[in-house]
C-alpha cells in the first residue's frame, strides 16, 4: 500500500514516522522541497543569530521513509504530480503542506525559512543605530522583535501592530509589554505603512494556506484551508487526510501544538483503515500559549481546554526554560512519531 505525505513539517514528519514504525507492508513516501526539517518555532532565532532553525531531514525521518525532494504541484485522484515532472500513485495521502506568509514587497517573512535566512544575512550587515521594524504584534512578531533586540542592542527595534499579544490574558500581556520595553523595543500601535524608513522590515502577520488545495479541486474554506470531516479526511477526497496549518480543523488554530496531534491522528486513522477498522474522530485540548522574549525571558500563558486564557501564567527565566523544553519536545515528538494529545472539551 502506498502512502504519500505532502510536507515534512511537524505534521508530516510525525505522521511519516508513526506510519513507518507501526505499519507493516506500507511504502511511506514524504514529498518535500527541502532536505532540511525546519523548526518554524525557531525561525526568529535563525534571524537573530541565537540558534539554528534547521537540521537535516534525514536525521528526522525514520530510515524506512522515502524522501522525494520535490514540491507537490497537484493532487489528483490517487496520484500526485510533482515539480520534477514525475508523479506518485497513492492509496492514502496525508496532506500537510503548512502555511506561508505572503510578505509585501520590501519586507521579509519571519515564518519562511529562505526569507528568514536572508533576513539574518541583512541583519548581520546592519551597522550600529540602524532600524529594524517588525510588522505584526502577535506572538511571532513579539518573539522576533525581542530576540533581535536582545542579540543586537546596538540597533533600534520597532514592533508595529494594533494590539500587543492579543491572544494572551491581561496580566501576561502587560508582562510582555514590560519586557519589550526593558529590551528597548519601541512599540508602535497602529497599522504599518509601506514607507517606514527602516533598514530592515520583517513581516510577522498571520500566515495563510497556499492555493495548491483549491487548484487541485479539494474542498477548501474561504481561507484556502482544506475542509475535513471529524476524522481529518478531506470532505471532497476521502482518501486524502489533511492536517496542520493547511487544514480547517474545527476547534483548533494554526500551531505546532495542533499540527503534531493531527499528524499522528491521521496516521493512526490510516492504520485503522488498513486493519478494516473505522477511522476515529479527532479531538484535542489546547494547554496554553508560550512566547519567548529573547533567550532569558518568556511568558507562558495557561488556557482553558477551549484555548481561552486563564489567569495563570508565569515568566522570567523559568518561562524561558519551559519554552525551550517545549520547542525541543515538539521536534522530538515529530522524530519519534508520537504526540501527546489531551482530548478536547465535550
Ligand atoms: C517564529 C514562529 C514561532 C512559532 N511559535 C510557535 C509556538 O511557540 N507554538 C506553536 O504551537 N506554534 C508556533 N508557531 C507556529 C508553528 O510553527 C506552525 O503552526 C507549525 O509549523 C505548523 O506545522 P505544519 O506541519 O502544519 O506546517 P510546517 O511546519 O510549515 O511544514 C509544512 C511543510 O510542507 C512543505 N511544503 C510546502 N509546500 C509544499 C508542497 N507544495 N509540496 C510538498 N511540501 C510542501 C514545507 O516545505 C514544510 O516542510 C510558530 C511559528 C513561527 C513562524
Tab-separated table of N, CA, C and O and ligand atoms in Angstrom, residues 5-13 31-34 36-45 70-73 96-99 110-112 139-140 143-144 212 215 243-246 253-260 290-291 323 326-327, ligand 1:
chain	number	residue	atom	x	y	z
A	5	UNK	N	2.943	11.409	1.740
A	5	UNK	CA	2.762	12.522	2.674
A	5	UNK	C	3.341	13.766	2.019
A	5	UNK	O	4.516	13.776	1.620
A	6	UNK	N	2.513	14.790	1.879
A	6	UNK	CA	2.990	16.045	1.290
A	6	UNK	C	3.373	16.981	2.420
A	6	UNK	O	2.528	17.372	3.218
A	7	UNK	N	4.679	17.325	2.500
A	7	UNK	CA	5.141	18.245	3.537
A	7	UNK	C	5.873	17.514	4.645
A	7	UNK	O	5.421	16.469	5.118
A	8	UNK	N	7.024	18.076	5.034
A	8	UNK	CA	7.834	17.470	6.106
A	8	UNK	C	8.039	18.468	7.237
A	8	UNK	O	9.147	18.687	7.720
A	9	UNK	N	6.936	19.101	7.652
A	9	UNK	CA	6.986	19.930	8.856
A	9	UNK	C	6.622	19.063	10.054
A	9	UNK	O	6.826	17.845	10.045
A	10	UNK	N	6.066	19.695	11.074
A	10	UNK	CA	5.713	18.939	12.292
A	10	UNK	C	4.661	17.870	11.977
A	10	UNK	O	4.805	16.708	12.368
A	11	UNK	N	3.608	18.256	11.244
A	11	UNK	CA	2.502	17.329	10.995
A	11	UNK	C	2.935	16.183	10.073
A	11	UNK	O	2.658	15.017	10.351
A	12	UNK	N	3.623	16.521	8.973
A	12	UNK	CA	4.018	15.489	8.011
A	12	UNK	C	5.053	14.536	8.586
A	12	UNK	O	4.981	13.317	8.374
A	13	UNK	N	6.011	15.073	9.330
A	13	UNK	CA	7.091	14.230	9.864
A	13	UNK	C	6.569	13.263	10.923
A	13	UNK	O	6.920	12.080	10.922
A	31	UNK	N	7.017	13.810	0.414
A	31	UNK	CA	7.400	14.754	-0.642
A	31	UNK	C	7.610	16.106	0.016
A	31	UNK	O	6.700	16.655	0.649
A	32	UNK	N	8.830	16.616	-0.088
A	32	UNK	CA	9.129	17.929	0.498
A	32	UNK	C	10.237	18.573	-0.326
A	32	UNK	O	11.207	17.907	-0.682
A	33	UNK	N	10.109	19.874	-0.628
A	33	UNK	CA	11.114	20.502	-1.489
A	33	UNK	C	12.464	20.734	-0.802
A	33	UNK	O	13.445	21.031	-1.458
A	34	UNK	N	12.508	20.618	0.523
A	34	UNK	CA	13.761	20.880	1.251
A	34	UNK	C	14.383	19.575	1.766
A	34	UNK	O	13.666	18.640	2.093
A	36	UNK	N	15.912	19.725	4.486
A	36	UNK	CA	16.032	20.063	5.897
A	36	UNK	C	14.669	20.027	6.569
A	36	UNK	O	13.644	20.290	5.932
A	37	UNK	N	14.691	19.739	7.842
A	37	UNK	CA	13.494	19.892	8.667
A	37	UNK	C	13.572	21.290	9.260
A	37	UNK	O	14.578	21.657	9.862
A	38	UNK	N	12.518	22.055	9.050
A	38	UNK	CA	12.502	23.435	9.559
A	38	UNK	C	11.690	23.481	10.852
A	38	UNK	O	10.492	23.175	10.843
A	39	UNK	N	12.360	23.846	11.928
A	39	UNK	CA	11.648	24.104	13.188
A	39	UNK	C	11.131	25.535	13.095
A	39	UNK	O	11.831	26.473	13.473
A	40	UNK	N	9.917	25.658	12.579
A	40	UNK	CA	9.408	27.034	12.360
A	40	UNK	C	9.375	27.826	13.658
A	40	UNK	O	9.524	29.044	13.642
A	41	UNK	N	9.190	27.129	14.764
A	41	UNK	CA	9.092	27.844	16.045
A	41	UNK	C	10.423	28.494	16.445
A	41	UNK	O	10.481	29.234	17.414
A	42	UNK	N	11.491	28.210	15.676
A	42	UNK	CA	12.793	28.820	15.981
A	42	UNK	C	13.254	29.777	14.880
A	42	UNK	O	14.410	30.198	14.882
A	43	UNK	N	12.383	30.113	13.949
A	43	UNK	CA	12.856	30.954	12.833
A	43	UNK	C	13.295	32.341	13.298
A	43	UNK	O	14.185	32.948	12.707
A	44	UNK	N	12.693	32.856	14.373
A	44	UNK	CA	13.149	34.159	14.897
A	44	UNK	C	14.574	34.045	15.452
A	44	UNK	O	15.337	34.994	15.419
A	45	UNK	N	14.931	32.858	15.932
A	45	UNK	CA	16.306	32.649	16.404
A	45	UNK	C	17.276	32.609	15.219
A	45	UNK	O	18.386	33.118	15.288
A	70	UNK	N	10.987	17.315	-3.814
A	70	UNK	CA	10.185	17.988	-4.844
A	70	UNK	C	9.005	18.630	-4.137
A	70	UNK	O	8.765	18.377	-2.958
A	71	UNK	N	8.297	19.459	-4.865
A	71	UNK	CA	7.051	20.018	-4.333
A	71	UNK	C	5.887	19.319	-5.007
A	71	UNK	O	5.990	18.918	-6.173
A	72	UNK	N	4.795	19.145	-4.280
A	72	UNK	CA	3.574	18.638	-4.904
A	72	UNK	C	2.977	19.784	-5.715
A	72	UNK	O	2.781	20.883	-5.199
A	73	UNK	N	2.714	19.503	-6.992
A	73	UNK	CA	2.154	20.547	-7.869
A	73	UNK	C	0.645	20.419	-7.985
A	73	UNK	O	-0.050	21.392	-8.185
A	96	UNK	N	-0.033	17.838	4.249
A	96	UNK	CA	0.490	18.583	5.416
A	96	UNK	C	1.463	19.657	4.952
A	96	UNK	O	2.587	19.754	5.452
A	97	UNK	N	1.031	20.485	4.003
A	97	UNK	CA	1.954	21.450	3.390
A	97	UNK	C	2.071	22.773	4.159
A	97	UNK	O	2.751	23.691	3.711
A	98	UNK	N	1.443	22.865	5.332
A	98	UNK	CA	1.635	24.042	6.184
A	98	UNK	C	1.007	25.304	5.608
A	98	UNK	O	0.046	25.266	4.834
A	99	UNK	N	1.590	26.418	6.009
A	99	UNK	CA	1.063	27.721	5.588
A	99	UNK	C	2.237	28.582	5.156
A	99	UNK	O	3.390	28.290	5.488
A	110	UNK	N	9.024	36.366	8.540
A	110	UNK	CA	9.677	35.632	9.638
A	110	UNK	C	9.396	34.135	9.503
A	110	UNK	O	10.254	33.302	9.778
A	111	UNK	N	8.194	33.773	9.030
A	111	UNK	CA	7.787	32.374	9.019
A	111	UNK	C	8.245	31.568	7.818
A	111	UNK	O	7.856	30.416	7.671
A	112	UNK	N	9.075	32.151	6.958
A	112	UNK	CA	9.555	31.441	5.766
A	112	UNK	C	11.067	31.248	5.899
A	112	UNK	O	11.809	32.217	6.105
A	139	UNK	N	2.159	36.695	18.527
A	139	UNK	CA	3.270	36.029	19.226
A	139	UNK	C	4.534	35.960	18.366
A	139	UNK	O	5.645	36.152	18.879
A	140	UNK	N	4.390	35.717	17.060
A	140	UNK	CA	5.586	35.618	16.203
A	140	UNK	C	6.320	36.953	16.134
A	140	UNK	O	7.553	37.006	16.226
A	143	UNK	N	8.086	37.611	19.441
A	143	UNK	CA	9.293	36.779	19.571
A	143	UNK	C	10.429	37.336	18.711
A	143	UNK	O	11.579	37.401	19.145
A	144	UNK	N	10.090	37.751	17.483
A	144	UNK	CA	11.132	38.257	16.574
A	144	UNK	C	11.734	39.553	17.108
A	144	UNK	O	12.966	39.710	17.173
A	212	UNK	N	-2.581	25.458	-3.493
A	212	UNK	CA	-2.449	24.103	-4.043
A	212	UNK	C	-3.740	23.282	-3.887
A	212	UNK	O	-4.174	22.612	-4.835
A	215	UNK	N	-6.452	24.629	-6.173
A	215	UNK	CA	-6.056	24.330	-7.564
A	215	UNK	C	-6.295	22.867	-7.912
A	215	UNK	O	-6.529	22.501	-9.060
A	243	UNK	N	-3.931	17.849	7.501
A	243	UNK	CA	-3.540	18.125	8.894
A	243	UNK	C	-2.631	19.349	8.988
A	243	UNK	O	-2.023	19.763	7.999
A	244	UNK	N	-2.549	19.906	10.184
A	244	UNK	CA	-1.644	21.035	10.435
A	244	UNK	C	-2.241	22.348	9.951
A	244	UNK	O	-3.456	22.481	9.760
A	245	UNK	N	-1.357	23.323	9.720
A	245	UNK	CA	-1.798	24.683	9.370
A	245	UNK	C	-2.690	24.725	8.136
A	245	UNK	O	-3.483	25.646	7.970
A	246	UNK	N	-2.526	23.757	7.249
A	246	UNK	CA	-3.235	23.788	5.965
A	246	UNK	C	-4.654	23.222	6.039
A	246	UNK	O	-5.393	23.279	5.066
A	253	UNK	N	-6.358	25.940	16.140
A	253	UNK	CA	-5.743	27.084	15.454
A	253	UNK	C	-4.379	26.629	14.932
A	253	UNK	O	-3.829	25.610	15.406
A	254	UNK	N	-3.836	27.406	13.995
A	254	UNK	CA	-2.536	27.066	13.416
A	254	UNK	C	-1.469	27.103	14.506
A	254	UNK	O	-1.243	28.127	15.128
A	255	UNK	N	-0.827	25.977	14.740
A	255	UNK	CA	0.201	25.878	15.787
A	255	UNK	C	0.843	24.503	15.682
A	255	UNK	O	0.234	23.570	15.157
A	256	UNK	N	2.065	24.377	16.203
A	256	UNK	CA	2.618	23.022	16.224
A	256	UNK	C	1.946	22.218	17.332
A	256	UNK	O	1.903	20.996	17.289
A	257	UNK	N	1.373	22.926	18.295
A	257	UNK	CA	0.603	22.261	19.349
A	257	UNK	C	-0.558	21.454	18.753
A	257	UNK	O	-0.951	20.423	19.301
A	258	UNK	N	-1.131	21.950	17.640
A	258	UNK	CA	-2.223	21.228	16.979
A	258	UNK	C	-1.709	20.336	15.845
A	258	UNK	O	-2.248	19.261	15.602
A	259	UNK	N	-0.650	20.800	15.143
A	259	UNK	CA	-0.160	20.053	13.974
A	259	UNK	C	0.330	18.656	14.366
A	259	UNK	O	0.077	17.676	13.649
A	260	UNK	N	1.024	18.557	15.494
A	260	UNK	CA	1.581	17.253	15.893
A	260	UNK	C	0.479	16.230	16.200
A	260	UNK	O	0.478	15.136	15.617
A	290	UNK	N	2.842	29.913	24.561
A	290	UNK	CA	4.077	30.418	25.172
A	290	UNK	C	4.811	31.292	24.181
A	290	UNK	O	4.866	30.988	22.993
A	291	UNK	N	5.350	32.370	24.694
A	291	UNK	CA	6.024	33.324	23.820
A	291	UNK	C	7.407	33.629	24.404
A	291	UNK	O	7.522	34.013	25.568
A	323	UNK	N	9.831	27.253	27.788
A	323	UNK	CA	9.621	27.432	26.338
A	323	UNK	C	10.648	26.625	25.536
A	323	UNK	O	10.321	25.992	24.523
A	326	UNK	N	9.652	23.090	25.471
A	326	UNK	CA	8.502	22.868	24.569
A	326	UNK	C	8.995	22.729	23.128
A	326	UNK	O	8.574	21.833	22.386
A	327	UNK	N	9.919	23.623	22.732
A	327	UNK	CA	10.442	23.570	21.355
A	327	UNK	C	11.165	22.243	21.108
A	327	UNK	O	10.999	21.609	20.069
B	1	LIG	C1	8.618	32.301	14.631
B	1	LIG	C2	7.477	31.335	14.864
B	1	LIG	C3	7.216	30.893	16.163
B	1	LIG	C4	6.195	29.979	16.395
B	1	LIG	N1	5.980	29.551	17.682
B	1	LIG	C5	5.034	28.621	17.937
B	1	LIG	C6	4.837	28.122	19.274
B	1	LIG	O1	5.501	28.545	20.227
B	1	LIG	N2	3.897	27.168	19.459
B	1	LIG	C7	3.134	26.683	18.428
B	1	LIG	O2	2.300	25.795	18.669
B	1	LIG	N3	3.292	27.133	17.168
B	1	LIG	C8	4.216	28.096	16.893
B	1	LIG	N4	4.390	28.555	15.601
B	1	LIG	C9	3.514	28.028	14.532
B	1	LIG	C10	4.025	26.669	14.049
B	1	LIG	O3	5.366	26.749	13.683
B	1	LIG	C11	3.199	26.168	12.862
B	1	LIG	O4	1.841	26.203	13.209
B	1	LIG	C12	3.624	24.738	12.517
B	1	LIG	O5	4.921	24.753	11.961
B	1	LIG	C13	2.632	24.068	11.559
B	1	LIG	O6	3.102	22.789	11.238
B	1	LIG	P1	2.777	22.121	9.823
B	1	LIG	O7	3.429	20.789	9.822
B	1	LIG	O8	1.329	22.238	9.553
B	1	LIG	O9	3.484	23.099	8.766
B	1	LIG	P2	5.032	23.445	8.553
B	1	LIG	O10	5.796	23.234	9.804
B	1	LIG	O11	5.034	24.818	7.970
B	1	LIG	O12	5.516	22.393	7.467
B	1	LIG	C14	4.998	22.408	6.143
B	1	LIG	C15	5.893	21.565	5.264
B	1	LIG	O13	5.321	21.460	3.969
B	1	LIG	C16	6.319	21.693	2.982
B	1	LIG	N5	5.652	22.127	1.756
B	1	LIG	C17	5.095	23.323	1.472
B	1	LIG	N6	4.547	23.310	0.246
B	1	LIG	C18	4.743	22.065	-0.246
B	1	LIG	C19	4.400	21.421	-1.466
B	1	LIG	N7	3.720	22.050	-2.435
B	1	LIG	N8	4.778	20.141	-1.632
B	1	LIG	C20	5.445	19.465	-0.669
B	1	LIG	N9	5.791	20.028	0.503
B	1	LIG	C21	5.437	21.310	0.708
B	1	LIG	C22	7.225	22.717	3.642
B	1	LIG	O14	8.473	22.783	2.993
B	1	LIG	C23	7.298	22.116	5.044
B	1	LIG	O15	8.201	21.044	5.070
B	1	LIG	C24	5.401	29.482	15.321
B	1	LIG	C25	5.656	29.928	14.009
B	1	LIG	C26	6.674	30.843	13.778
B	1	LIG	C27	6.932	31.298	12.362
